[in-house]
Coordinates of C-alpha atoms and ligand atoms in Angstrom, one line a residue:
X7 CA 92.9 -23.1 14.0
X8 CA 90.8 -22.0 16.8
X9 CA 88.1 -24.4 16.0
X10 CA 90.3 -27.5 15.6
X11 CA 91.6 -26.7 19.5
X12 CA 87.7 -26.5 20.4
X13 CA 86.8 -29.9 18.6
X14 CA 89.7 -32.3 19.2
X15 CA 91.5 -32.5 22.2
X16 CA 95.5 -33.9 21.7
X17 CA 96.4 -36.6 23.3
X18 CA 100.4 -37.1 24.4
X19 CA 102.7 -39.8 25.3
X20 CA 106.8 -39.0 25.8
X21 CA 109.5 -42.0 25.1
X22 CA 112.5 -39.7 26.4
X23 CA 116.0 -41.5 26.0
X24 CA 118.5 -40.5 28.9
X25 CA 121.9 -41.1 28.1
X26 CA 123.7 -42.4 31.9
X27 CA 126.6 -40.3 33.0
X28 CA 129.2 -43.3 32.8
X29 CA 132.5 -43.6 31.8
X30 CA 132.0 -46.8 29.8
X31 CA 130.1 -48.4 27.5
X32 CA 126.5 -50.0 28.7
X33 CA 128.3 -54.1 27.7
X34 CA 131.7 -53.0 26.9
X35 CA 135.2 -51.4 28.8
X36 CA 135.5 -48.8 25.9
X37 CA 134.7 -45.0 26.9
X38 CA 131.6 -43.1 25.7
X39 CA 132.8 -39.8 26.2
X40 CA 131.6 -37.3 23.4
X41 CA 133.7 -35.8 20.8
X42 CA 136.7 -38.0 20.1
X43 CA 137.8 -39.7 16.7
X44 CA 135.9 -41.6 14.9
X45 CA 135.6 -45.1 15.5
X46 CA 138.6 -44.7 18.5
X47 CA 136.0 -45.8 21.1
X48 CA 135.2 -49.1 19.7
X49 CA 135.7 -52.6 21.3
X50 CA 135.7 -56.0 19.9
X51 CA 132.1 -55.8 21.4
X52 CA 131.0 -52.2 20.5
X53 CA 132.1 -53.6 16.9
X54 CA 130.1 -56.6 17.3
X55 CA 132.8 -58.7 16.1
X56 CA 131.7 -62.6 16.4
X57 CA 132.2 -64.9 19.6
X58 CA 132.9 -61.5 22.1
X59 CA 130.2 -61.2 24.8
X60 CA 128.6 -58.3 26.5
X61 CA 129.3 -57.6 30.0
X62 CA 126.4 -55.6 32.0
X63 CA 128.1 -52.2 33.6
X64 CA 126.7 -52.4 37.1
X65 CA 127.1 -48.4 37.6
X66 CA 124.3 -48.2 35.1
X67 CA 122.3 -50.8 36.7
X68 CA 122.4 -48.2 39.9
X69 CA 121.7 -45.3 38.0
X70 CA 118.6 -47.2 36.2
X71 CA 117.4 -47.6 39.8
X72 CA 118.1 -44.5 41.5
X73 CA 115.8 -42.7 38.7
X74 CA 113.3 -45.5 39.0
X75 CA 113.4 -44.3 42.3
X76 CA 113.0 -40.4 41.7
X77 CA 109.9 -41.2 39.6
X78 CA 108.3 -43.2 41.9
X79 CA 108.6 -46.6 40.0
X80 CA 108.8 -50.0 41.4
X81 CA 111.8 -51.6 40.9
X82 CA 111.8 -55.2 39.6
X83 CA 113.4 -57.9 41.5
X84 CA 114.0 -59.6 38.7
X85 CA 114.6 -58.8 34.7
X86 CA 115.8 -59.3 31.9
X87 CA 117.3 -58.0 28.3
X88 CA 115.8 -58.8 25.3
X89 CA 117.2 -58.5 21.6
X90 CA 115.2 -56.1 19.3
X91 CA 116.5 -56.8 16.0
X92 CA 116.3 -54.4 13.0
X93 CA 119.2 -54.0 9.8
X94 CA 120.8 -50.4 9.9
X95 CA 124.2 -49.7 9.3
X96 CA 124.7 -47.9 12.1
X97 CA 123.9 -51.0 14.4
X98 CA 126.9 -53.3 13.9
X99 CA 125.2 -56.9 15.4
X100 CA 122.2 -56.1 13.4
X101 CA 120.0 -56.2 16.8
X102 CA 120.3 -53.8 20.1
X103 CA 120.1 -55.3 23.5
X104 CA 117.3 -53.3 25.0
X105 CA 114.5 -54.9 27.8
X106 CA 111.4 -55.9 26.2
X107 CA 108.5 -57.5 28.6
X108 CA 110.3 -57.1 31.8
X109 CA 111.7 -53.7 32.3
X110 CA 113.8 -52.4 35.5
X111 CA 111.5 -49.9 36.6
X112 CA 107.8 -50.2 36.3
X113 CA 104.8 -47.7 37.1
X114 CA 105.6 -44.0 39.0
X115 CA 104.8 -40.9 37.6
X116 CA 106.2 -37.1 37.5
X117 CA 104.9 -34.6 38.6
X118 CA 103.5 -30.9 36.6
X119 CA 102.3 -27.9 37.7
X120 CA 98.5 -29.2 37.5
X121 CA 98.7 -33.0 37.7
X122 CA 100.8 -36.3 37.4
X123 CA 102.3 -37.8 34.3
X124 CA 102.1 -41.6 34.7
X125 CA 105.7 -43.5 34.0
X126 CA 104.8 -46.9 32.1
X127 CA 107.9 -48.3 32.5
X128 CA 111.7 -47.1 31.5
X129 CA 114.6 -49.7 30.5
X130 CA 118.0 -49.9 30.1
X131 CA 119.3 -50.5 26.8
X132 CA 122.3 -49.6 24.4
X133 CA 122.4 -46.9 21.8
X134 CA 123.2 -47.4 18.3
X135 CA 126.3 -45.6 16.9
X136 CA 126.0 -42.6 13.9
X137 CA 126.0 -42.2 10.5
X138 CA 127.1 -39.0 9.1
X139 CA 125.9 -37.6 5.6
X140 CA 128.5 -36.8 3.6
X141 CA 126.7 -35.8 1.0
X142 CA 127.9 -35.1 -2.6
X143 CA 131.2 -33.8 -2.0
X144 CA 133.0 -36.8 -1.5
X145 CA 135.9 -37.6 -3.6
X146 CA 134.3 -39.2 -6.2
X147 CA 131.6 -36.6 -6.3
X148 CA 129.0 -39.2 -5.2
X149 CA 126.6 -39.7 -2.6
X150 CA 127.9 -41.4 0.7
X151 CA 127.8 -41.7 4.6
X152 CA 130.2 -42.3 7.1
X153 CA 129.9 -44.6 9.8
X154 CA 130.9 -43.5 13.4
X155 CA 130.5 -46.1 16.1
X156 CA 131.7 -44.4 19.1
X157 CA 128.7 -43.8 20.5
X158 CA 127.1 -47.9 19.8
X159 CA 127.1 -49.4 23.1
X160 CA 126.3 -45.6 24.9
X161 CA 124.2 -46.2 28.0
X162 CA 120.2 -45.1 27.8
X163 CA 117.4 -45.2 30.2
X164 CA 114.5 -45.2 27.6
X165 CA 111.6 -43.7 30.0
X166 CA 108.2 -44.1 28.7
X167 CA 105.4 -41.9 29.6
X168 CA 101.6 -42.7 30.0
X169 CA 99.5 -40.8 27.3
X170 CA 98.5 -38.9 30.1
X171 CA 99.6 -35.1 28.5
X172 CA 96.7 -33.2 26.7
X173 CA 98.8 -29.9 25.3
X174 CA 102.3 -28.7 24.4
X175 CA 102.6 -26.8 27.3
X176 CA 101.9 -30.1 29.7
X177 CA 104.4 -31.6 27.3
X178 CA 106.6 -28.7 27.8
X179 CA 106.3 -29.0 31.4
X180 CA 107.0 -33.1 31.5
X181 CA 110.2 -33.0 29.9
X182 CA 111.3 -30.1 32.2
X183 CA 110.9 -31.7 34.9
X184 CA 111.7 -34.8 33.8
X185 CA 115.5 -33.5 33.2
X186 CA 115.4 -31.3 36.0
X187 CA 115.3 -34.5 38.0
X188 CA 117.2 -36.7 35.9
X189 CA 120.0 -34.1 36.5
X190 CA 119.8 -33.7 40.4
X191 CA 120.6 -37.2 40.7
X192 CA 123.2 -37.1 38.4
X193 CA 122.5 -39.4 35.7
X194 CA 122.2 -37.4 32.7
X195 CA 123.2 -34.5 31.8
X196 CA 120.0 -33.9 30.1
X197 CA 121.4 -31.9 27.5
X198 CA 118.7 -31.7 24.5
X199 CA 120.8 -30.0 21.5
X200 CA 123.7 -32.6 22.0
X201 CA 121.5 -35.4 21.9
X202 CA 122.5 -36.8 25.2
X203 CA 118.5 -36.4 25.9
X204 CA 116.2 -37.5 23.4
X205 CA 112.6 -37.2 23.5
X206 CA 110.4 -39.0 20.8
X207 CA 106.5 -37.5 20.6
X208 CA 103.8 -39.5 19.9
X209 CA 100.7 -37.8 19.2
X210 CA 97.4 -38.5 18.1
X211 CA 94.0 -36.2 18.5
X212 CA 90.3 -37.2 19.5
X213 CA 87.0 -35.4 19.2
X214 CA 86.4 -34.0 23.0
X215 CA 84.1 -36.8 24.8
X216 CA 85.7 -39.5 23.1
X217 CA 86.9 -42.5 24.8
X218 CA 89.0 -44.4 22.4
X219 CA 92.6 -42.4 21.1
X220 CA 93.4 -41.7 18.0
X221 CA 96.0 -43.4 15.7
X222 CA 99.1 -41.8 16.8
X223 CA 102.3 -40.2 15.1
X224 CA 105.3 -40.6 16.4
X225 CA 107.9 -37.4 16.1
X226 CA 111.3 -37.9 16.1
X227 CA 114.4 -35.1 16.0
X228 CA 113.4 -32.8 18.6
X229 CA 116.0 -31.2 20.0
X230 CA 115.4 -28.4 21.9
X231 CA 112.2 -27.8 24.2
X232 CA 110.8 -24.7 21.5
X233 CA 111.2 -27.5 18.9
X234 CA 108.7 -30.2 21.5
X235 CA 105.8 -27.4 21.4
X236 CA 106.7 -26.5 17.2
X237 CA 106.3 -30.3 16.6
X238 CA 103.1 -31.2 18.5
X239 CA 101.6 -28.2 17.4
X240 CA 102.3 -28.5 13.9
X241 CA 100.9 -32.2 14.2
X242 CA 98.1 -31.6 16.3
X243 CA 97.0 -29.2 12.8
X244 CA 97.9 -31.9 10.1
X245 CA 96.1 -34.5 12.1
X246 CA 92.9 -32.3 12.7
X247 CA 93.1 -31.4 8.6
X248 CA 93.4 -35.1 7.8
X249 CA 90.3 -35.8 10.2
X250 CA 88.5 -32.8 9.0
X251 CA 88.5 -34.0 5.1
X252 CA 87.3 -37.4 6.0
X253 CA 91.1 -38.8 6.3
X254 CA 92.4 -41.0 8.6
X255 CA 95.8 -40.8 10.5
X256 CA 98.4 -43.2 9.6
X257 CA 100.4 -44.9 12.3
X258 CA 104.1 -44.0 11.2
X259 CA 107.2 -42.4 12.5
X260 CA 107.6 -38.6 11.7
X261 CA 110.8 -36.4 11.7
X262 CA 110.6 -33.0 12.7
X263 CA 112.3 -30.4 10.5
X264 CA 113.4 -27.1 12.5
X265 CA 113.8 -25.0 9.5
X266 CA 111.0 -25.7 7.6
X267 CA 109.2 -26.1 10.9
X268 CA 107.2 -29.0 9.9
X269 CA 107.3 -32.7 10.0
X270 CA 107.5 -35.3 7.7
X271 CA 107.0 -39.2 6.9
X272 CA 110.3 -41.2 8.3
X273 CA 108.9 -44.5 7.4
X274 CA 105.7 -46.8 8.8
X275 CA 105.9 -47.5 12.4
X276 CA 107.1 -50.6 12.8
X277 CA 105.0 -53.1 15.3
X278 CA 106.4 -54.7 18.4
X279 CA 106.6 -58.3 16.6
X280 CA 108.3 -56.8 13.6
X281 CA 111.3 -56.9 15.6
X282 CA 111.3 -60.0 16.8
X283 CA 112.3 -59.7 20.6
X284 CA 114.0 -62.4 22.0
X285 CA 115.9 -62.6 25.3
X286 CA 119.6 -62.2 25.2
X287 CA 121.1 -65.7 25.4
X288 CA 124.8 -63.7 26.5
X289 CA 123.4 -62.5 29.8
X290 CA 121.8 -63.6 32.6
X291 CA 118.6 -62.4 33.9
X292 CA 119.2 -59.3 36.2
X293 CA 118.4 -59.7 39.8
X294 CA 118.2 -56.6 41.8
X295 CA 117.6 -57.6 46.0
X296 CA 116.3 -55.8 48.5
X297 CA 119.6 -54.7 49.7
X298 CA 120.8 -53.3 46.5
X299 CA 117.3 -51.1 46.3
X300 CA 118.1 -49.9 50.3
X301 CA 121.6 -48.9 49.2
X302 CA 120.9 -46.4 46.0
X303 CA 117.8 -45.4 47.7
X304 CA 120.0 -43.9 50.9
X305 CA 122.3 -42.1 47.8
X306 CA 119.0 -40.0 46.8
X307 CA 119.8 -36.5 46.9
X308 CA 117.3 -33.7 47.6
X309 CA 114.9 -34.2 44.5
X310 CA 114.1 -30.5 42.3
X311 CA 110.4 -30.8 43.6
X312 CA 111.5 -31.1 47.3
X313 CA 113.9 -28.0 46.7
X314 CA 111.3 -25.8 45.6
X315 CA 109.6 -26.5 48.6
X316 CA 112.6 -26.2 51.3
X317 CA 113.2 -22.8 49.8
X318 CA 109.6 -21.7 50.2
X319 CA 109.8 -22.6 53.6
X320 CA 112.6 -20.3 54.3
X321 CA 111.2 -17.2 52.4
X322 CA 111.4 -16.9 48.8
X323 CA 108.1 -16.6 46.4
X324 CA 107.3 -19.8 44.7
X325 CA 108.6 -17.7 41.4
X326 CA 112.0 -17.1 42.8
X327 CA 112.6 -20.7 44.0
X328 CA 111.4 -22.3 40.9
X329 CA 113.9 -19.9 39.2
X330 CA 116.5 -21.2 41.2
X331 CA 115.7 -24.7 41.0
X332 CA 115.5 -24.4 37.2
X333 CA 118.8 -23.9 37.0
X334 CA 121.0 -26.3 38.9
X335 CA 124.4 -25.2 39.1
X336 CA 123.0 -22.2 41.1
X337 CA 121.1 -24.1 43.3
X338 CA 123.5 -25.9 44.6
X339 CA 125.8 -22.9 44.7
X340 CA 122.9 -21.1 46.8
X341 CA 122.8 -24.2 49.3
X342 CA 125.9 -24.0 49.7
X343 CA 126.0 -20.2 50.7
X344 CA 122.6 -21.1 52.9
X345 CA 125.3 -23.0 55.1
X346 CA 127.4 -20.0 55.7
X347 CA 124.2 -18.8 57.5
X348 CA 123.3 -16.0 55.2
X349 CA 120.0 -14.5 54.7
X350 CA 117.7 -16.2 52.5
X351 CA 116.3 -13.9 50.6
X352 CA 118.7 -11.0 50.2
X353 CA 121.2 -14.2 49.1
X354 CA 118.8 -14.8 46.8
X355 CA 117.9 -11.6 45.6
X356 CA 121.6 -10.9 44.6
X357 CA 122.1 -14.4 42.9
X358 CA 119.2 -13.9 40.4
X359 CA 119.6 -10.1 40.2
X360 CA 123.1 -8.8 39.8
X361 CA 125.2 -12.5 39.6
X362 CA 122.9 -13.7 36.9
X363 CA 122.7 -10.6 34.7
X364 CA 126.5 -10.6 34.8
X365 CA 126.9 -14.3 34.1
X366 CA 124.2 -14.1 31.2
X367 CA 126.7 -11.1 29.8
X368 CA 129.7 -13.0 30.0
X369 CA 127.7 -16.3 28.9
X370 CA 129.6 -18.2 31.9
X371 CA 128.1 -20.6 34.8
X372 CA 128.7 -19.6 38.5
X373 CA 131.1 -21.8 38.9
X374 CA 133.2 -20.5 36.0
X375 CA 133.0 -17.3 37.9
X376 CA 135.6 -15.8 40.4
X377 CA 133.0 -15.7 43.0
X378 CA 133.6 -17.9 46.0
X379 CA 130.9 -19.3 48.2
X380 CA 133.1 -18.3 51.3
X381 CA 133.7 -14.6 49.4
X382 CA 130.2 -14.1 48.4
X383 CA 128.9 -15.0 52.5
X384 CA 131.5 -12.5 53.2
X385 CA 130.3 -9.3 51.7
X386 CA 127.0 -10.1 52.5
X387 CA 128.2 -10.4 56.5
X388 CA 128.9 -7.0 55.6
X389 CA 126.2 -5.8 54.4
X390 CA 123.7 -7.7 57.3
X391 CA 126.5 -6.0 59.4
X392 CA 125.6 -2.4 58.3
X393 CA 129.4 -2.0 57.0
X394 CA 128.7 -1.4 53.9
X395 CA 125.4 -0.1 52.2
X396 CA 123.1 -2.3 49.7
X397 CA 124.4 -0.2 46.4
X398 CA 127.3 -0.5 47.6
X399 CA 127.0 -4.3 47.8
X400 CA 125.8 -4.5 44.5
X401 CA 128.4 -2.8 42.8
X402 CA 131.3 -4.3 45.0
X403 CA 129.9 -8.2 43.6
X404 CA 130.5 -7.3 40.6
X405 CA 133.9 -6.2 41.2
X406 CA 134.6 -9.5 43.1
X407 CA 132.5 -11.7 39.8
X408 CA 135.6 -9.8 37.6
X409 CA 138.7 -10.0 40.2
X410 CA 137.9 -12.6 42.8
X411 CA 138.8 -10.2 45.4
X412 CA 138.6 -10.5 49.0
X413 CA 135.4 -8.7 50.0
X414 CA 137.4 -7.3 53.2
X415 CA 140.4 -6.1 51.5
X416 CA 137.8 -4.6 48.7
X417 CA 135.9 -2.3 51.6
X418 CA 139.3 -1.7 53.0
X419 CA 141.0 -0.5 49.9
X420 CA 138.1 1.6 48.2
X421 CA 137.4 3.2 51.6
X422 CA 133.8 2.0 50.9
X423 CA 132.4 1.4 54.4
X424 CA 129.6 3.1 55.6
X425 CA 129.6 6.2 57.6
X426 CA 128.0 6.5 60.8
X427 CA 129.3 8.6 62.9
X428 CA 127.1 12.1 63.5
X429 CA 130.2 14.6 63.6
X430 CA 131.4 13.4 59.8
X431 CA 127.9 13.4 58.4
X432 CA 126.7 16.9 60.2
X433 CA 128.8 19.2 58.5
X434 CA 127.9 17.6 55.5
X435 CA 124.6 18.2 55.9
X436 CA 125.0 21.5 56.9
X437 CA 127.5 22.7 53.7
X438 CA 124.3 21.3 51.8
X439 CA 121.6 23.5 53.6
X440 CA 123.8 26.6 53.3
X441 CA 124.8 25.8 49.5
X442 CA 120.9 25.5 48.6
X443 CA 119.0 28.1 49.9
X444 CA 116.4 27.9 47.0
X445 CA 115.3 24.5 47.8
X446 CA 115.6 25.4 51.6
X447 CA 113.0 27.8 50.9
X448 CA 110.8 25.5 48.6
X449 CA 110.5 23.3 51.2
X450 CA 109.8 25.1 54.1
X451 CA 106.8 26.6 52.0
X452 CA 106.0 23.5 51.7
X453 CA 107.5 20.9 48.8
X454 CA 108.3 18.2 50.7
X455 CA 109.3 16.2 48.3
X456 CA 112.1 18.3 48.0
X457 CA 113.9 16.0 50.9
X458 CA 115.1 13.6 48.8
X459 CA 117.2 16.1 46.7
X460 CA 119.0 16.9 50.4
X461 CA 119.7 13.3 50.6
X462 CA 121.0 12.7 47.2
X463 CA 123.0 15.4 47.0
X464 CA 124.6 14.1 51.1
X465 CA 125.1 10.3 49.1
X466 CA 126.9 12.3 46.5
X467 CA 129.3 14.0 48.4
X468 CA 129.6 10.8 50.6
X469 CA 129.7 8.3 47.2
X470 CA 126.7 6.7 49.0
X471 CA 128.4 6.0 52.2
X472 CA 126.4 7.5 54.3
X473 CA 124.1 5.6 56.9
X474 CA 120.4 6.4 55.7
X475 CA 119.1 6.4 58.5
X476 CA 121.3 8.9 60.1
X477 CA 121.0 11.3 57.1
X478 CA 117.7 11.2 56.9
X479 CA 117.5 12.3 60.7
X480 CA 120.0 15.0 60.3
X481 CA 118.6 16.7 57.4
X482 CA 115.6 16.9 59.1
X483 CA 116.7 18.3 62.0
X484 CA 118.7 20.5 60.3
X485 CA 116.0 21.9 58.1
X486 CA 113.4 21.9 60.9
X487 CA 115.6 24.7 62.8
Ligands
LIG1 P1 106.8 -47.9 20.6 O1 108.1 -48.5 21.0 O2 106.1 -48.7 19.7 O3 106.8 -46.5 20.3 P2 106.2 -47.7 23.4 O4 105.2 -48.5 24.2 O5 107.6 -47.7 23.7 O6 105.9 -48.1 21.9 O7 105.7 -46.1 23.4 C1 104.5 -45.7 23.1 C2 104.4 -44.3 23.5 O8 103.3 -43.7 22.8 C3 104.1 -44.1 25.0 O9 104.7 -42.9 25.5 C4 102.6 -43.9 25.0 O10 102.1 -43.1 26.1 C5 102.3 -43.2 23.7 N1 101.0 -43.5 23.1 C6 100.4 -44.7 22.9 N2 99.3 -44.6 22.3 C7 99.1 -43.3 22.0 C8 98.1 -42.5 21.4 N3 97.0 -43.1 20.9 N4 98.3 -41.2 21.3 C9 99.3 -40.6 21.8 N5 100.3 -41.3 22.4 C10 100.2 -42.6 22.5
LIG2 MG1 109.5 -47.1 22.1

């Protein structure tokens, strides 16, 4: 296996399909929200029936070109859509209105940890609807499928990708990004395992040195990002066999099985003329001006890449803001906690630390917790304000993650804040020196690690109320006499 990895070098391209966040259909009034009856979302035009026309939703004309935008494509004045015609029964008019030769966006890239992914092109089309495998159980006993159409007519933004990716990882990498961004700008909710992001693999390898590329597979079914590295892995071996016994690679479409954790032949890849694109004779060409481009492009958000930096600049390690980016929800929950002026890092520091081991244990997002913004800037006022101590802190959020208590109330009630005044701690302190006079002794003769047993034994007593600072000078003078 080894070898194969030093002889050929894989060579990847990405066709990721991005279903947009709309309420309706792409040419049609009727919803596309997931998970209602069969065939209740399903217009005259969804079903294809003769003499309706399509309608263009403009909403996904400005999402097509606020992503064009986020990946740095040029946005075409004009275009147009294009029938791509194939027979499957899940495709009621027998052809899907997609863009052929002129596309919305054209060019851009994305960018990965070690270099930019070029963007071909991506284009807004209409998905087909689903066919569900009943198997044999049906009532006659016999083989059948269902067809659902509720989602035929879906919105996607097919974005194509340069073959510009050279492992799994950079394919990884692509796709992360990819949907990191698609979702900032709210157009997708990117989520892989419910289909509503698609990505299609193509592959092929090439002896190192080599100019030309390979004949490439194409991978369909992935639907999880460990799945994208299984599949291309698991190709880039079969290829390199197939090379290696004097073979050649076949051009075809491949499905990826996650249990057997292999792929296999679909059918032969179909060539661009076997569908026989023509342009749509029941809509006009698209013309997108100037003014149209101005207006999305002053809707851009702060883009994940931009993030990462703003938080850098502000003091957290490249690790901890790429965590944060990663996941959006708390990202934008941290922002908006940045604006109650809070610090930074320790804001940080408790999101990913404490708030995120308790939502991973509850298997809830932030915002399905009970902890306010406004709360959570609260008890960290607190802490900056030396009221309450940083264990403290930590155990009081998770209180508030449980209750949605008020952080003030919380101190007030459990007597928690910190303890600063010299005549409370002292006799403390000095109960302690009297009640240990073996340790006493071991230090003076010199243990000095012996301190930090005074201490613990003072944040006993005090439940870890008292001010460190002013312990720490107290038990020293205290021993010292
Ligand atoms: P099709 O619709 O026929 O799949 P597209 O142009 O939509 O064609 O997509 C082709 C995809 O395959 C692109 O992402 C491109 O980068 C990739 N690709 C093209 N040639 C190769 C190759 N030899 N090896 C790997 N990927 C390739
Ligand atoms: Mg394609």
């Amino acid at each position: 296996m080894a070898d194969y990895k030093d002889k050929y070098e894989m060579v990847i391209g990405l066709e990721v399909h991005a279903q947009l966040k709309t309420n309706t259909k792409i040419f049609a009034s009727d919803g596309c929200e997931f998970g209602h009856k069969p065939n209740s979302q399903t217009s005259a035009v969804t079903l294809g029936l003769p003499g309706v026309l399509p309608v263009l939703n403009k909403h996904c004309v400005d999402m097509a070109i606020l992503t064009g935008l986020a990946l740095n494509s040029n946005i075409a004045k004009k275009c147009k859509f294009d029938r791509k015609q194939y027979f499957y029964p899940d495709l009621p008019k027998g052809y899907q209105i997609s863009q052929y030769d002129e596309p919305i966006c054209q060019g851009g890239w994305v960018e990965i940890s070690n270099k930019k992914i070029g963007i071909t092109r991506a284009h807004l089309e209409e998905d087909a609807g689903k066919l569900v495998h009943a198997g044999s159980s049906g009532i006659y006993g016999s083989s059948y499928s269902l067809v659902d159409l509720n989602r035929a007519g879906t919105p996607l933004l097919e974005i194509v990708s340069e073959p510009d990716m050279r492992s799994s990882q950079e394919a990884r990498e692509y796709v992360e990004n990819l949907r990191n961004i698609l979702r900032y700008i709210n157009v997708c909710d990117g989520n892989l395992e419910e289909g509503s992001m698609r990505a299609d693999c193509n592959i092929s390898i090439r002896h190192f040195g080599q100019k030309e590329f390979g004949t490439r597979a194409e991978i369909k079914n992935i639907n999880s990002f460990k799945a994208l590295v299984r599949a291309i892995e698991y190709e880039f071996i079969r290829q390199a066999e197939i090379v290696e016994e004097g073979g050649e690679v076949v051009q075809e479409t491949r499905l990826w099985d996650d249990n057997l954790g292999a792929t296999s032949s679909m059918r032969g890849k179909e060539d661009a003329h076997d569908y026989r694109y023509f342009p749509e004779p029941d809509l006009m060409p698209l013309e997108v001006s100037a003014e149209w481009i101005e207006k999305i492009k002053s809707q851009m958000p702060e883009l994940p890449a931009q993030k990462l930096e703003r938080y850098k600049s502000i003091g957290l390690s490249e690790y901890d803001a790429s965590v944060l980016v990663n996941q959006m929800e708390m990202a934008l929950y941290y922002d908006e906690l940045l604006k109650s002026g809070v610090d930074p890092k320790t804001a940080s520091n408790f999101l990913m630390g404490e708030v995120a081991a308790y939502l991973k244990e509850e298997k809830i997002s932030i915002n399905d917790s009970k902890l306010t913004v406004s709360n959570f800037a609260k008890l960290l006022e607190l802490l900056k304000k030396g009221t309450i101590s940083n264990n403290i802190a930590k155990s009081l959020i998770i209180d508030i993650l449980k209750t949605g208590e008020d952080a003030d109330s919380l101190v007030e009630k459990k007597g928690l804040s910190v303890i600063s005044d010299e005549s409370s701690i002292l006799p403390i302190v000095q109960k302690i020196i009297q009640s240990n006079p073996e340790q006493v002794a071991a230090y003076k003769g010199g243990k000095d690690k012996l301190f930090g047993f005074f201490v613990g034994q003072a944040m006993k007593e005090t439940k870890g109320r008292a001010n460190p600072q002013m312990l720490n000078k107290l038990i020293k003078q205290e021993l010292d006499k």
